[in-house]
Coordinates of C-alpha atoms and ligand atoms in Angstrom, one line a residue:
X1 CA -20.2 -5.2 17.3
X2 CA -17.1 -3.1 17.7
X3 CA -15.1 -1.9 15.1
X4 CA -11.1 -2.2 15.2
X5 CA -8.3 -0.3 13.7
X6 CA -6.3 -3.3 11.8
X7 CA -2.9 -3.3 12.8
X8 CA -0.6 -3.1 9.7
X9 CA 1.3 -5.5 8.9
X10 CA 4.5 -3.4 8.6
X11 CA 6.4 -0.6 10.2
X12 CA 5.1 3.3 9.7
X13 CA 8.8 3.5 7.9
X14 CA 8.4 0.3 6.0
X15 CA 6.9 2.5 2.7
X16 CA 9.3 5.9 3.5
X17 CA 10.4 5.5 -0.2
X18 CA 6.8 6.3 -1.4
X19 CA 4.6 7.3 1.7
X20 CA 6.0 9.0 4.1
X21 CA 5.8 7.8 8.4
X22 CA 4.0 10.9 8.8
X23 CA 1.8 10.2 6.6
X24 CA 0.9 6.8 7.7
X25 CA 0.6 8.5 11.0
X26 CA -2.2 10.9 10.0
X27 CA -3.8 8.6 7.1
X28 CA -3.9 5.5 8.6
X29 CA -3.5 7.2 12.8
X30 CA -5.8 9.8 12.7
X31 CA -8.3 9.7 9.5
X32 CA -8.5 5.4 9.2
X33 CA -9.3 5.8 13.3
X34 CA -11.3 8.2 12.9
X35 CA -13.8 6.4 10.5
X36 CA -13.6 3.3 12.9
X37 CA -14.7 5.7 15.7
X38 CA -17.3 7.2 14.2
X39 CA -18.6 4.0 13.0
X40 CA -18.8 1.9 16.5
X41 CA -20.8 5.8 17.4
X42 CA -23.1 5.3 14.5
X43 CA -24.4 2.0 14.9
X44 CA -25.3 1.4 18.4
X45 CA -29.3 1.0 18.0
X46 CA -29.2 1.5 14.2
X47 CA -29.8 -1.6 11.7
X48 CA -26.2 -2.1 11.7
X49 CA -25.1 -2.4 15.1
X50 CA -24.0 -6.0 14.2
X51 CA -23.4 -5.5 10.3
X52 CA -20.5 -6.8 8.6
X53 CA -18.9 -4.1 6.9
X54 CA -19.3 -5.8 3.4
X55 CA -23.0 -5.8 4.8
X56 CA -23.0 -2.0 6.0
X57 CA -21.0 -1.1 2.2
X58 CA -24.5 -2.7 0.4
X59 CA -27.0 -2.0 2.3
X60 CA -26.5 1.6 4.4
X61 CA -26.7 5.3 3.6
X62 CA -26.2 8.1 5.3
X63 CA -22.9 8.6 8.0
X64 CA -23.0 4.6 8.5
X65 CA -22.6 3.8 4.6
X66 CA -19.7 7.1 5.0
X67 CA -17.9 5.6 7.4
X68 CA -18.3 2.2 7.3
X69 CA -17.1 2.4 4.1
X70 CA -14.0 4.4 4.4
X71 CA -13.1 2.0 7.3
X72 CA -12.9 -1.3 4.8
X73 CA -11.7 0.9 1.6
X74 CA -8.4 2.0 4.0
X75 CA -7.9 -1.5 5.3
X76 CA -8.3 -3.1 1.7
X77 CA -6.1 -0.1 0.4
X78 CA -3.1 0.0 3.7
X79 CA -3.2 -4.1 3.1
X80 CA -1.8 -3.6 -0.5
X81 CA 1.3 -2.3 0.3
X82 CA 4.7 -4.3 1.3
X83 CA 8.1 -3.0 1.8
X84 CA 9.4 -5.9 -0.3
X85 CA 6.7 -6.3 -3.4
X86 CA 6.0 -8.9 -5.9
X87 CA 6.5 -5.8 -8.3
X88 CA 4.6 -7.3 -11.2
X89 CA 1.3 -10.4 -11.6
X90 CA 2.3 -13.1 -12.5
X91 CA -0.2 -16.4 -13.6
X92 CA -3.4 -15.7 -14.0
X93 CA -4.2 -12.4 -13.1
X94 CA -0.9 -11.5 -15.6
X95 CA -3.3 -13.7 -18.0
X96 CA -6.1 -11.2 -17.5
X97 CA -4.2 -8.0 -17.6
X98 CA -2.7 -9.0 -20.9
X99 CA -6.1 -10.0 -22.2
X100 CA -8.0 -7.0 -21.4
X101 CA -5.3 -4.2 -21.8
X102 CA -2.4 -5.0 -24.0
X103 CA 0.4 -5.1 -21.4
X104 CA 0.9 -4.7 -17.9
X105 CA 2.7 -0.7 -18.5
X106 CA -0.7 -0.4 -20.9
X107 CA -2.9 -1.5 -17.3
X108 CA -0.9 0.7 -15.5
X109 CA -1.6 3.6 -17.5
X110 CA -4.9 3.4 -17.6
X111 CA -5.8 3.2 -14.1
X112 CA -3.5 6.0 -13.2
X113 CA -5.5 8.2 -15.9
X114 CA -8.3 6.8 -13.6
X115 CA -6.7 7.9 -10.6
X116 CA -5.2 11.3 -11.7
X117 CA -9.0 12.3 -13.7
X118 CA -10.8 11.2 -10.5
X119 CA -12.6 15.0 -9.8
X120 CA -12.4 15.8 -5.9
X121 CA -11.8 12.7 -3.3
X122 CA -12.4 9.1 -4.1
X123 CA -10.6 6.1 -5.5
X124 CA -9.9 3.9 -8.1
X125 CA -10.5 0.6 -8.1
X126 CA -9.3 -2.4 -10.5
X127 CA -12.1 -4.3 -10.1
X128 CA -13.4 -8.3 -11.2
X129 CA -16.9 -8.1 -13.2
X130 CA -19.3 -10.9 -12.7
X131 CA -18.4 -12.1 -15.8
X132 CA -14.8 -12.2 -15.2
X133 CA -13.2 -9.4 -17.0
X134 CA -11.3 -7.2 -15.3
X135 CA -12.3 -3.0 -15.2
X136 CA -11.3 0.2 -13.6
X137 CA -13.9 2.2 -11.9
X138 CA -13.8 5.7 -10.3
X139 CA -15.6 5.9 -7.0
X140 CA -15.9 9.6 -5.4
X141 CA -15.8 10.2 -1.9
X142 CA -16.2 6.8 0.0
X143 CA -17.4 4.9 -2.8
X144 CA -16.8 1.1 -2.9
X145 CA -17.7 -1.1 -6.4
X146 CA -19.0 -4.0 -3.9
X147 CA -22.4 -1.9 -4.3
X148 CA -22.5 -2.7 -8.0
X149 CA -21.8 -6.4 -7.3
X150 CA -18.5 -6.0 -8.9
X151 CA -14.8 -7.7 -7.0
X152 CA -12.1 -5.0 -5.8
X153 CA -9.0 -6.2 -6.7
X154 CA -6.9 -3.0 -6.0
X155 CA -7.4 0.6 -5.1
X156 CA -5.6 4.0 -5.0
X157 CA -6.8 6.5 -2.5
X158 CA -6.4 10.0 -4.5
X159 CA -8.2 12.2 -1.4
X160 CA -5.7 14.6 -0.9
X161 CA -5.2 13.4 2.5
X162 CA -3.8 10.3 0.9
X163 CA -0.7 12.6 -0.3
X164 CA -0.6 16.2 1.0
X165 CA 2.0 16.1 3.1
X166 CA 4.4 13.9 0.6
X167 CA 3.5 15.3 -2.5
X168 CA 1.5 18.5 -1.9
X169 CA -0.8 19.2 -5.0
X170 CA 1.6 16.4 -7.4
X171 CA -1.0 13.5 -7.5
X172 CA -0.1 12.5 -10.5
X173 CA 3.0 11.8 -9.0
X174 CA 1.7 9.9 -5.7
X175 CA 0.4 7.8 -8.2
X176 CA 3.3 7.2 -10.0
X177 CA 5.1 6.3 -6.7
X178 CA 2.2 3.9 -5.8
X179 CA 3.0 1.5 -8.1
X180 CA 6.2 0.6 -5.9
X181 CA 4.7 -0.8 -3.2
X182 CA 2.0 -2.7 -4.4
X183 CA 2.3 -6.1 -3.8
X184 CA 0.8 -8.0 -7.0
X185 CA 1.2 -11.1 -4.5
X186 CA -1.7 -9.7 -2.6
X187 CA -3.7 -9.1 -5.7
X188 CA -3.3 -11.6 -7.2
X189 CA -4.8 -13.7 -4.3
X190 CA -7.4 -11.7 -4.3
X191 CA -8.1 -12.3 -7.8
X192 CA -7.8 -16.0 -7.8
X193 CA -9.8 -15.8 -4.3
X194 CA -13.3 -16.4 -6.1
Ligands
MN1 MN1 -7.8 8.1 2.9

């Protein structure tokens, strides 16, 4: 099975308030591809030459787990984002944010103390338990909480790669910038996607 680059489903200048179009061009242009390619190298005559990557993220190790990873982690990530974002949840998942951390600025907070404290390259995740609660979770490097069983709602990509070239060493204030172009439509399917 061949992997594909998704196409996005807006313009490389869509996000220019908060990522830049070079950026997009070398995140998602040259290091999402790249993961893709390496993938469809990896797998031919391996386990996982027909593997979902859901499949790949439990069950591999090694380059394939690296990349095959990275590949759905920069989709689910690239797929967040809208030009024109439902800037706050609303219904349920508003329900569960409220419930679990106070207040949506209170959420917010927290996961970009996730995000910001994350040591080296990885993400953070706000993530579904299996017993419905909601968590954040630091993953380093190519880490994805579907290996612990647990339901990625939302992520932030803090490898520097993510936000060199717009915001040099400032992560903290990538992550501040993120917040405008989540869509919490998008999320919030996901969340009430069970
Ligand atoms: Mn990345």
């Amino acid at each position: 099975m061949k992997h594909e680059l998704p196409v996005l489903p807006y313009a490389a200048d869509a996000l220019n308030a908060v990522i830049s179009p070079k950026t997009i061009e070398f995140h998602y242009g040259k290091h999402h591809q790249a993961y893709v390619n390496n993938l469809n190298n990896l797998i031919p005559g391996s386990a996982f030459e027909n593997a979902s990557l859901e499949t790949i993220i439990r069950e591999a190790d090694g380059g394939i787990f690296n990349n095959g990873a990275q590949v759905w982690n920069h989709t689910f990530y690239f797929m967040t984002f809208s030009a024109t974002p439902q800037a706050e949840p609303t219904g349920p998942l508003a329900d569960a944010i409220v419930k679990k951390y106070g207040s949506f600025a209170d959420f917010k907070a927290a996961f970009a103390k996730s995000a910001t404290t994350l040591f080296g390259s990885g993400w953070a995740w706000l993530v579904l338990r299996p017993d419905n609660t909601l968590d954040i979770v630091q993953e380093p490097n190519a880490g994805n909480p579907m290996r612990q069983g647990l339901k990625p709602l939302l992520t932030c990509d803090v490898w520097e790669h993510a936000y060199y070239l717009d915001y040099q060493n400032r992560r903290p204030d990538y992550i501040e910038a993120f917040w405008k172009i989540v869509d919490w439509k998008i999320v919030s399917e996901r969340f009430l996607k069970q």
